[in-house]
Short mmCIF file of C-alpha atoms in Angstrom, two decimals:
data_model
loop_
_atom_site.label_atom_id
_atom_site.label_comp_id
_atom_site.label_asym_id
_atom_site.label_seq_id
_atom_site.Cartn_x
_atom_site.Cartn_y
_atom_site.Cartn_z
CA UNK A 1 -40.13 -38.65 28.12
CA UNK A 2 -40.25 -39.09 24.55
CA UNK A 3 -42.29 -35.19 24.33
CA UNK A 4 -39.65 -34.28 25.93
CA UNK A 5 -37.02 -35.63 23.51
CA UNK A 6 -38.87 -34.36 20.35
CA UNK A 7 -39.20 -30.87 22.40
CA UNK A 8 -35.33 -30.77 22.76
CA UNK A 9 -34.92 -32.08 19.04
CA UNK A 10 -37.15 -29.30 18.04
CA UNK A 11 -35.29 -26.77 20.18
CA UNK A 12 -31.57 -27.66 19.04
CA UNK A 13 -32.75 -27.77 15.16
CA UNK A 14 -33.97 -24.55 15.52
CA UNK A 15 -31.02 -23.38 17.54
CA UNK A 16 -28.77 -24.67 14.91
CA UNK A 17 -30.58 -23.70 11.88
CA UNK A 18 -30.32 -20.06 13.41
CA UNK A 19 -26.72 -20.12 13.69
CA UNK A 20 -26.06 -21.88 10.44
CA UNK A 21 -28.30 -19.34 8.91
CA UNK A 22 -26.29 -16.03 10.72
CA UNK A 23 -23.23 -17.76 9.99
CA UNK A 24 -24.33 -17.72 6.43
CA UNK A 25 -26.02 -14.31 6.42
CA UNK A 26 -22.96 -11.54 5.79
CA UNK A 27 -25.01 -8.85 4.45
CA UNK A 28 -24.40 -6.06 3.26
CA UNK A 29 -20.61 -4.42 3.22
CA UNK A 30 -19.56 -1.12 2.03
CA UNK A 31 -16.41 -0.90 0.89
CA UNK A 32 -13.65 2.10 0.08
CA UNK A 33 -12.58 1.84 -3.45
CA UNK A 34 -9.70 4.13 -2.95
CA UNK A 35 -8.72 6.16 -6.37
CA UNK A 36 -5.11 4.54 -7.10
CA UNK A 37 -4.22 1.17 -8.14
CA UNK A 38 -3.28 -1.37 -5.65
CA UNK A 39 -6.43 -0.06 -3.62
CA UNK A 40 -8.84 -0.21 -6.21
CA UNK A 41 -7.59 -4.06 -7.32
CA UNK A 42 -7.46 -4.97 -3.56
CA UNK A 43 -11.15 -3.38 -2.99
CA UNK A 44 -12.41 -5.60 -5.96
CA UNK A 45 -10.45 -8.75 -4.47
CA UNK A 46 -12.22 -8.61 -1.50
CA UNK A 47 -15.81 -7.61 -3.05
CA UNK A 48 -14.93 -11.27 -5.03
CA UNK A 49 -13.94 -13.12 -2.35
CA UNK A 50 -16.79 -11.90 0.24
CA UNK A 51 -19.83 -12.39 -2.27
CA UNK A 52 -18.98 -15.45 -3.84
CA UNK A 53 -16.96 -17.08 -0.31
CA UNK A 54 -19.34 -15.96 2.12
CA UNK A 55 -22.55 -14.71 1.09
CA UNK A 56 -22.09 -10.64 1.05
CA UNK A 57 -23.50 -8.31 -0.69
CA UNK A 58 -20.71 -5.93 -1.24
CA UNK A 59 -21.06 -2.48 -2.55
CA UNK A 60 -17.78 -0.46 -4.05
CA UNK A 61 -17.60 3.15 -2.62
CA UNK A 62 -15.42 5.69 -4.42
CA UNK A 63 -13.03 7.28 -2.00
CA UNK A 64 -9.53 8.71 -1.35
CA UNK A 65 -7.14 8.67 1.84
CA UNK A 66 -9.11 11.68 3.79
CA UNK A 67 -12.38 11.66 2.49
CA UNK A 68 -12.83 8.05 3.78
CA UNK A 69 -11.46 8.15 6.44
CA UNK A 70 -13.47 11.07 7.47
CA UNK A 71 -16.60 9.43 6.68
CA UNK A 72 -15.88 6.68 8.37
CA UNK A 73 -14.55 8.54 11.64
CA UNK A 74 -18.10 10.27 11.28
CA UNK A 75 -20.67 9.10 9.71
CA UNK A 76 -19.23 4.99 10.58
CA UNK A 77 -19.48 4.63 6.41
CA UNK A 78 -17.98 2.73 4.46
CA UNK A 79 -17.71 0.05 6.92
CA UNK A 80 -13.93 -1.32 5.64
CA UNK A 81 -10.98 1.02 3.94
CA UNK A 82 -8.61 -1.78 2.35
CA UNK A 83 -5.22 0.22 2.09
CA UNK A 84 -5.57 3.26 4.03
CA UNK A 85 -1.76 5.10 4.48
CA UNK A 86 -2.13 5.99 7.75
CA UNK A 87 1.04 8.80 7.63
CA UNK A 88 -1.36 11.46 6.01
CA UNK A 89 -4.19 11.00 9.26
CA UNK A 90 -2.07 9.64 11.61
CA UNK A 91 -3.14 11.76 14.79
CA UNK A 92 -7.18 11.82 14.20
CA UNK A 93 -6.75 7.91 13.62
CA UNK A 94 -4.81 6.95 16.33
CA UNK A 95 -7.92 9.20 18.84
CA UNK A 96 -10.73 7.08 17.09
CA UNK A 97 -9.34 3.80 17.28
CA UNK A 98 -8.56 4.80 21.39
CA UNK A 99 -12.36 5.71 21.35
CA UNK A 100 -13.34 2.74 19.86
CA UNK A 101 -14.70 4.13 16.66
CA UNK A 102 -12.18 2.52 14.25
CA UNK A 103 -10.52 -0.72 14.58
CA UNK A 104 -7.32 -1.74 12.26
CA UNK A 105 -7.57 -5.84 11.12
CA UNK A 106 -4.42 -5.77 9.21
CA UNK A 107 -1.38 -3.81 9.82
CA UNK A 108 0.65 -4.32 6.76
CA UNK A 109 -1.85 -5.52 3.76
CA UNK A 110 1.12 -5.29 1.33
CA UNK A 111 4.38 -6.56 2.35
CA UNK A 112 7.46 -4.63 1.29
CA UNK A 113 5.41 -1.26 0.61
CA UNK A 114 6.81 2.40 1.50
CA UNK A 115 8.55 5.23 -0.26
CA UNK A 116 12.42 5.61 -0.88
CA UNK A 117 15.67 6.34 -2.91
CA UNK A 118 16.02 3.05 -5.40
CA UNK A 119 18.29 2.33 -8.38
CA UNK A 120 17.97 0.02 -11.44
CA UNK A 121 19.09 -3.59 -10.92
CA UNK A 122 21.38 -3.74 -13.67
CA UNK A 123 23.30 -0.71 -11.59
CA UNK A 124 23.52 -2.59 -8.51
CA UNK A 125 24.84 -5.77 -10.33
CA UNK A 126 27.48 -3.37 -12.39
CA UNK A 127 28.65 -1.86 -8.94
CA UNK A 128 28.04 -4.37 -6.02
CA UNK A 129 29.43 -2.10 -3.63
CA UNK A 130 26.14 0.47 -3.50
CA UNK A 131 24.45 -1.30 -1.17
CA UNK A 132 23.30 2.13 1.05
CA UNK A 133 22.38 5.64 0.12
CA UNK A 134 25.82 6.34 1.23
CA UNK A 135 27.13 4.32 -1.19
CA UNK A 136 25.70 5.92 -3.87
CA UNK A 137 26.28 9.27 -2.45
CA UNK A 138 29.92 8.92 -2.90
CA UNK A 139 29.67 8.23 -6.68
CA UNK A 140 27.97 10.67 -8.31
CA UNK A 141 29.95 10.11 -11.89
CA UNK A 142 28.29 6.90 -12.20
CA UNK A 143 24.82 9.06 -12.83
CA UNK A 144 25.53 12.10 -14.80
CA UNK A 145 23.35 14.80 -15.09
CA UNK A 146 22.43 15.19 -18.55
CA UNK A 147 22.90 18.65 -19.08
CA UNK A 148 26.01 19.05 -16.91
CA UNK A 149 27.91 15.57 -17.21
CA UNK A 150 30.39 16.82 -13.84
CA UNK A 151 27.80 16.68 -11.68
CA UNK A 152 25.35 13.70 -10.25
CA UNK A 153 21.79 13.57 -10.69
CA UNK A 154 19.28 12.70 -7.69
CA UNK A 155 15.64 12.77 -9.35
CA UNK A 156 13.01 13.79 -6.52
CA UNK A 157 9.41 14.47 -6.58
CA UNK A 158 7.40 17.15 -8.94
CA UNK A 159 6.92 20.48 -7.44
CA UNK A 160 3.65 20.21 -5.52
CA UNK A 161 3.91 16.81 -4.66
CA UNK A 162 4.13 16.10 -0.28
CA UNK A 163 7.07 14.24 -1.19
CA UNK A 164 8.94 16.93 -2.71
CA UNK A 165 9.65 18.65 0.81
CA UNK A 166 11.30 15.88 2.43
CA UNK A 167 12.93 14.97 -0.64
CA UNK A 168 14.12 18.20 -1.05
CA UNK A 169 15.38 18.36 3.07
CA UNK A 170 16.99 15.77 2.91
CA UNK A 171 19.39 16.65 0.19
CA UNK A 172 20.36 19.17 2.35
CA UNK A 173 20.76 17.05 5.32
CA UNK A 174 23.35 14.59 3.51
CA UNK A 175 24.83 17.71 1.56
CA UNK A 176 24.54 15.75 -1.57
CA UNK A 177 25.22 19.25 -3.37
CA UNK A 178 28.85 19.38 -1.94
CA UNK A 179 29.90 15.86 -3.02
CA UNK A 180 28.58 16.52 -6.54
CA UNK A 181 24.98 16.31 -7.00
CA UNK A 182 21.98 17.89 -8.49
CA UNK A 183 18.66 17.78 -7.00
CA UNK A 184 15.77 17.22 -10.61
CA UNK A 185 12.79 18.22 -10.77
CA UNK A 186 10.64 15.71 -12.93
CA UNK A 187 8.28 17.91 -13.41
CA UNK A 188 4.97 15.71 -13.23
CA UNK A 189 4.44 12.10 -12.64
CA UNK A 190 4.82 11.32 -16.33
CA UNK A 191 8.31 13.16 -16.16
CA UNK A 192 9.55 11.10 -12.84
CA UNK A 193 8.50 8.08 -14.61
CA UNK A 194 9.78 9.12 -18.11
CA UNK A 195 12.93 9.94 -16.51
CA UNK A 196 12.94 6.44 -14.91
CA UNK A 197 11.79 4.32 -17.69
CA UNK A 198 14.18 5.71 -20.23
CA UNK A 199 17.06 5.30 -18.28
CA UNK A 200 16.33 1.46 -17.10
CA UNK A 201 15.53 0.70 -21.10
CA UNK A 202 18.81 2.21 -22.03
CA UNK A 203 20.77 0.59 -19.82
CA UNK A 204 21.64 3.85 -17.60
CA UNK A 205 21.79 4.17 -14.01
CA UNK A 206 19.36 5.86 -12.58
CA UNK A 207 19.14 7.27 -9.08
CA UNK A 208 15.68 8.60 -7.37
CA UNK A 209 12.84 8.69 -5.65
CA UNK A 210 9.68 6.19 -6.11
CA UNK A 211 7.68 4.21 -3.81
CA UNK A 212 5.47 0.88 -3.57
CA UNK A 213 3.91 -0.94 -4.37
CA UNK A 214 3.28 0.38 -8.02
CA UNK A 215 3.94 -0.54 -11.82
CA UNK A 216 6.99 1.50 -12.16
CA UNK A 217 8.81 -0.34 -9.84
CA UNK A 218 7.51 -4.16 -10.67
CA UNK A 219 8.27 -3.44 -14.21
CA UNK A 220 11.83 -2.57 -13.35
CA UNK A 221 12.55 -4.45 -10.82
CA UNK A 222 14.29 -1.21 -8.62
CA UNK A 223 16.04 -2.13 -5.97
CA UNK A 224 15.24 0.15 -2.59
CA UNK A 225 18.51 1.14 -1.04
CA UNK A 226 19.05 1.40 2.51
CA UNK A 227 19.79 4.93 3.95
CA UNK A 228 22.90 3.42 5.40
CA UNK A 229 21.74 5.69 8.79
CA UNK A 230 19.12 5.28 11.23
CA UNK A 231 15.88 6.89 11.17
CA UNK A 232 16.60 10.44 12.63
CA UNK A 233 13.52 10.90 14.65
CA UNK A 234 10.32 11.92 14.43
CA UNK A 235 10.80 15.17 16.43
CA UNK A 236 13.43 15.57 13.03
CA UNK A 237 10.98 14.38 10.36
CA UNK A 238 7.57 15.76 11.16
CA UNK A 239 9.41 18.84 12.98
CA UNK A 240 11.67 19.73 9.63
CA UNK A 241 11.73 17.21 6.97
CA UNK A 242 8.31 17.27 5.68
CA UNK A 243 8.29 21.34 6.43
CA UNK A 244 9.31 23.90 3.56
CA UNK A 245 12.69 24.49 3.71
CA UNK A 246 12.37 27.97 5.61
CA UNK A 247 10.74 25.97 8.19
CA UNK A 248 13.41 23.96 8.58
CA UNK A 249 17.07 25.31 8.83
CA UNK A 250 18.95 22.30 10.23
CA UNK A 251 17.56 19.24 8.42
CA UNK A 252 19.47 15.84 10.21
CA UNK A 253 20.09 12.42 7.99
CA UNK A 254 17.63 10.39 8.31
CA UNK A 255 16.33 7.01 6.78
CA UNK A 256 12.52 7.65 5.09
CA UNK A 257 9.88 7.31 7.73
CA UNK A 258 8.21 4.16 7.77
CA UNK A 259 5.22 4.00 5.27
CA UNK A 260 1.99 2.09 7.42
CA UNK A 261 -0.80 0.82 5.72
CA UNK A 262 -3.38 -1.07 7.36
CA UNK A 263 -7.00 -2.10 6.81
CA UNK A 264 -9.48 -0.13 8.87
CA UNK A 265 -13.03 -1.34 9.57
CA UNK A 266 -15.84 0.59 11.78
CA UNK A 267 -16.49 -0.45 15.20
CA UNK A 268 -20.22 -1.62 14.18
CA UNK A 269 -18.41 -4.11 11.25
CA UNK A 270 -16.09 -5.43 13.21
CA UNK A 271 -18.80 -6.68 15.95
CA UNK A 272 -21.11 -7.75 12.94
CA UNK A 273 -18.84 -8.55 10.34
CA UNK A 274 -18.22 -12.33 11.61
CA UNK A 275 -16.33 -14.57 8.62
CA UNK A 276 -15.77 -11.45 6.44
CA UNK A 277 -13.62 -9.65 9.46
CA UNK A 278 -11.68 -13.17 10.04
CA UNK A 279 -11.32 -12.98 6.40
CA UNK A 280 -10.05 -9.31 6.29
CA UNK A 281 -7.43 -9.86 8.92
CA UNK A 282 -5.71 -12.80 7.29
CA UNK A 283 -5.41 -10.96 3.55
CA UNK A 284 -2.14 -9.93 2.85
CA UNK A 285 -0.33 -9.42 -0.56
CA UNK A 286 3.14 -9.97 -1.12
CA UNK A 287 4.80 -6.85 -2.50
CA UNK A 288 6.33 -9.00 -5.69
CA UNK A 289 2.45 -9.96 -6.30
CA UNK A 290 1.62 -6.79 -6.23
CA UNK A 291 3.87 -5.01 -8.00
CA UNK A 292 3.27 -7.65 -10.89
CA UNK A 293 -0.35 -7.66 -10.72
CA UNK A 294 0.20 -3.86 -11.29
CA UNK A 295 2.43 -4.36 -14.53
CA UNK A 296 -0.54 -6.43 -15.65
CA UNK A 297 -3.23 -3.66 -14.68
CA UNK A 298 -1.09 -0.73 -16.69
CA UNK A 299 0.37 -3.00 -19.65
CA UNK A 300 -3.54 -4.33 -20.49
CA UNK A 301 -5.11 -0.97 -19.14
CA UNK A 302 -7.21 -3.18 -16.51
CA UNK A 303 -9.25 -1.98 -14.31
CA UNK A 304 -9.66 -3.10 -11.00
CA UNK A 305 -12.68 -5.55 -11.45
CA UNK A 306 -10.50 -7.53 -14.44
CA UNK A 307 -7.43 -7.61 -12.13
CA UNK A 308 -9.19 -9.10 -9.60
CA UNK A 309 -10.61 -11.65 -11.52
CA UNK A 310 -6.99 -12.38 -13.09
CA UNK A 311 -4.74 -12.19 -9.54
CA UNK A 312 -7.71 -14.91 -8.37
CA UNK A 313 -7.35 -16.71 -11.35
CA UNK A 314 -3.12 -16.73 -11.15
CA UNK A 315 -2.81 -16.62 -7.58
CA UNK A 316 -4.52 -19.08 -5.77
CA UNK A 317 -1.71 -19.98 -3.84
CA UNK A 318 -1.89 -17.21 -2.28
CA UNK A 319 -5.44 -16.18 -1.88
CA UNK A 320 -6.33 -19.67 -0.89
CA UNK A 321 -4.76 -19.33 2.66
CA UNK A 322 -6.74 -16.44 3.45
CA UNK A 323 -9.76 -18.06 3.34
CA UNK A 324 -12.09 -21.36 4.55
CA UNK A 325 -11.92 -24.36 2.14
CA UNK A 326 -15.45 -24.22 1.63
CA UNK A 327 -15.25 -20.38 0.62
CA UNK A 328 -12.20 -21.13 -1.59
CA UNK A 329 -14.20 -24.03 -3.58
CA UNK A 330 -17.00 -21.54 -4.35
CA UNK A 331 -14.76 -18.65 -5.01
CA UNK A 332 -13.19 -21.16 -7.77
CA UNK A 333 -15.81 -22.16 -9.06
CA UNK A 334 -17.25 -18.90 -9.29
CA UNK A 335 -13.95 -17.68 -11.88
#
């Protein structure tokens, strides 16, 4: 009896020690470090939290939007893509997460992102009453083009940009030109944020296109308006909207298509990924934290590694929910 009760200690402490010892054991993690800001400070939040929380050994690979997702579609590398915008790959996504390939842990890693028609909040506090795009489109005096003071101006996307087509559609669709307005052309990104900046620091109104989460708009403050009209269909938006404007001869109103992000992770890390996929699926940034961690990133030209280290440090509130207590004690001690 008594072999029999040091065999079964034997067994169990063994047993245990294995499981505390793959529970332990993360490995290593490759990890999309995705070439604009909120992706690369989100890919070096996690790389924190998963080597100093749980063990990893996390290694930052440079990607983009179709190049990663490619390579993970293919080649099942990286194994995680923090803020993929799933819009651009949509289709081929959608087939390898049905085949089991890719598997999405987060739908939504930034609250309040997307892409839209905002104004300053000093303008919406002057004139209550634009509360829609319809508002606004009624009162095109109240944002004078500069060169041609009669006339309202609606600042879009630089030439080239995806953006500019539906941008460009859909000032057609709401006949903006008839009731007074100008569609700009910014030029370049430093233009449509030039154009932006100057106005908002002046005290102007300002009405245009911008998206989030980024600096511009957590700097300012813009307010996203409402289209003040459903969204018109995707038949209408992928059909015409986003098509050159020969290709589309009968653009329809339409609210902006609804930007998704999500987290992606390959089939073989989410079976073997254990605390770091639990971890994964519960990490989401509020689009205020964001947008001010990305003031911080531009005004002290941070790069992603500092800004992690200084949303951990300012923001444990936040981060702290995401993970175990145990992880959280080393990750602060760690800072």
């Amino acid at each position: 009896m008594k072999r029999l009760f040091v065999y079964l200690a034997v067994v169990m402490s063994a047993f245990l020690g294995i499981t505390a010892s793959a529970s332990a054991k993360c490995g290593d993690v490759t990890m999309a470090e995705m070439n604009w800001a909120s992706a690369e400070l989100m890919a070096n939040i996690d790389k924190i939290i998963l080597e100093k929380g749980y063990g990893c050994n996390v290694e930052l690979v440079a990607g983009a939007t179709m190049p990663s997702f490619t390579s993970m579609n293919e080649k099942g590398q990286p194994d995680v893509a923090a803020e993929l915008w799933i819009n651009a790959v949509r289709n081929p996504l959608e087939k390898a997460m049905a085949e089991g390939r890719l598997h999405s842990v987060v739908d939504g890693p930034i609250t309040e992102l997307g892409e839209g028609w905002w104004i300053p909040p000093h303008t919406q506090k002057k004139h209550p009453e634009l509360k829609t795009v319809l508002d606004v489109l009624k009162r095109p005096d109240l944002f004078p083009h500069p060169e041609d003071k009669s006339k309202g101006a609606f600042v879009g996307c630089p030439a080239g940009w995806g953006c500019q087509l539906a941008n460009n559609n859909l000032f057609r669709a709401f006949e903006m030109e008839k009731k007074g307005w100008v569609l700009v052309d910014p030029g370049s990104a430093a233009g449509l944020d030039g154009s932006m900046s100057k106005a908002v620091e002046r005290g102007q109104n300002w009405f245009g296109y911008y998206w989030s989460p980024t600096a511009m708009i957590g700097k300012y403050q813009m307010v996203p308006l409402p289209f003040g009209v459903p969204f018109g269909g995707k038949e209408n938006w992928d059909g015409c909207i986003v098509k050159p404007e020969q290709e589309c001869a009968n653009p329809k109103v339409s609210a902006w298509t609804k930007s998704e992000v999500h987290t992606i992770v390959t089939d073989s890390f989410k079976k073997s990924g254990g605390d770091a996929v639990t971890y994964l699926s519960k990490r989401v940034i509020p689009g205020p934290v964001m947008n001010g961690m990305l003031v911080f990133m531009a005004d002290e030209q941070a790069g992603g590694a500092d800004a992690a280290i200084e949303f951990l440090k300012k923001h444990e509130a936040v981060w702290s929910k995401w993970v175990s207590s145990s992880a959280a004690a080393k990750i602060k001690k760690s800072l």
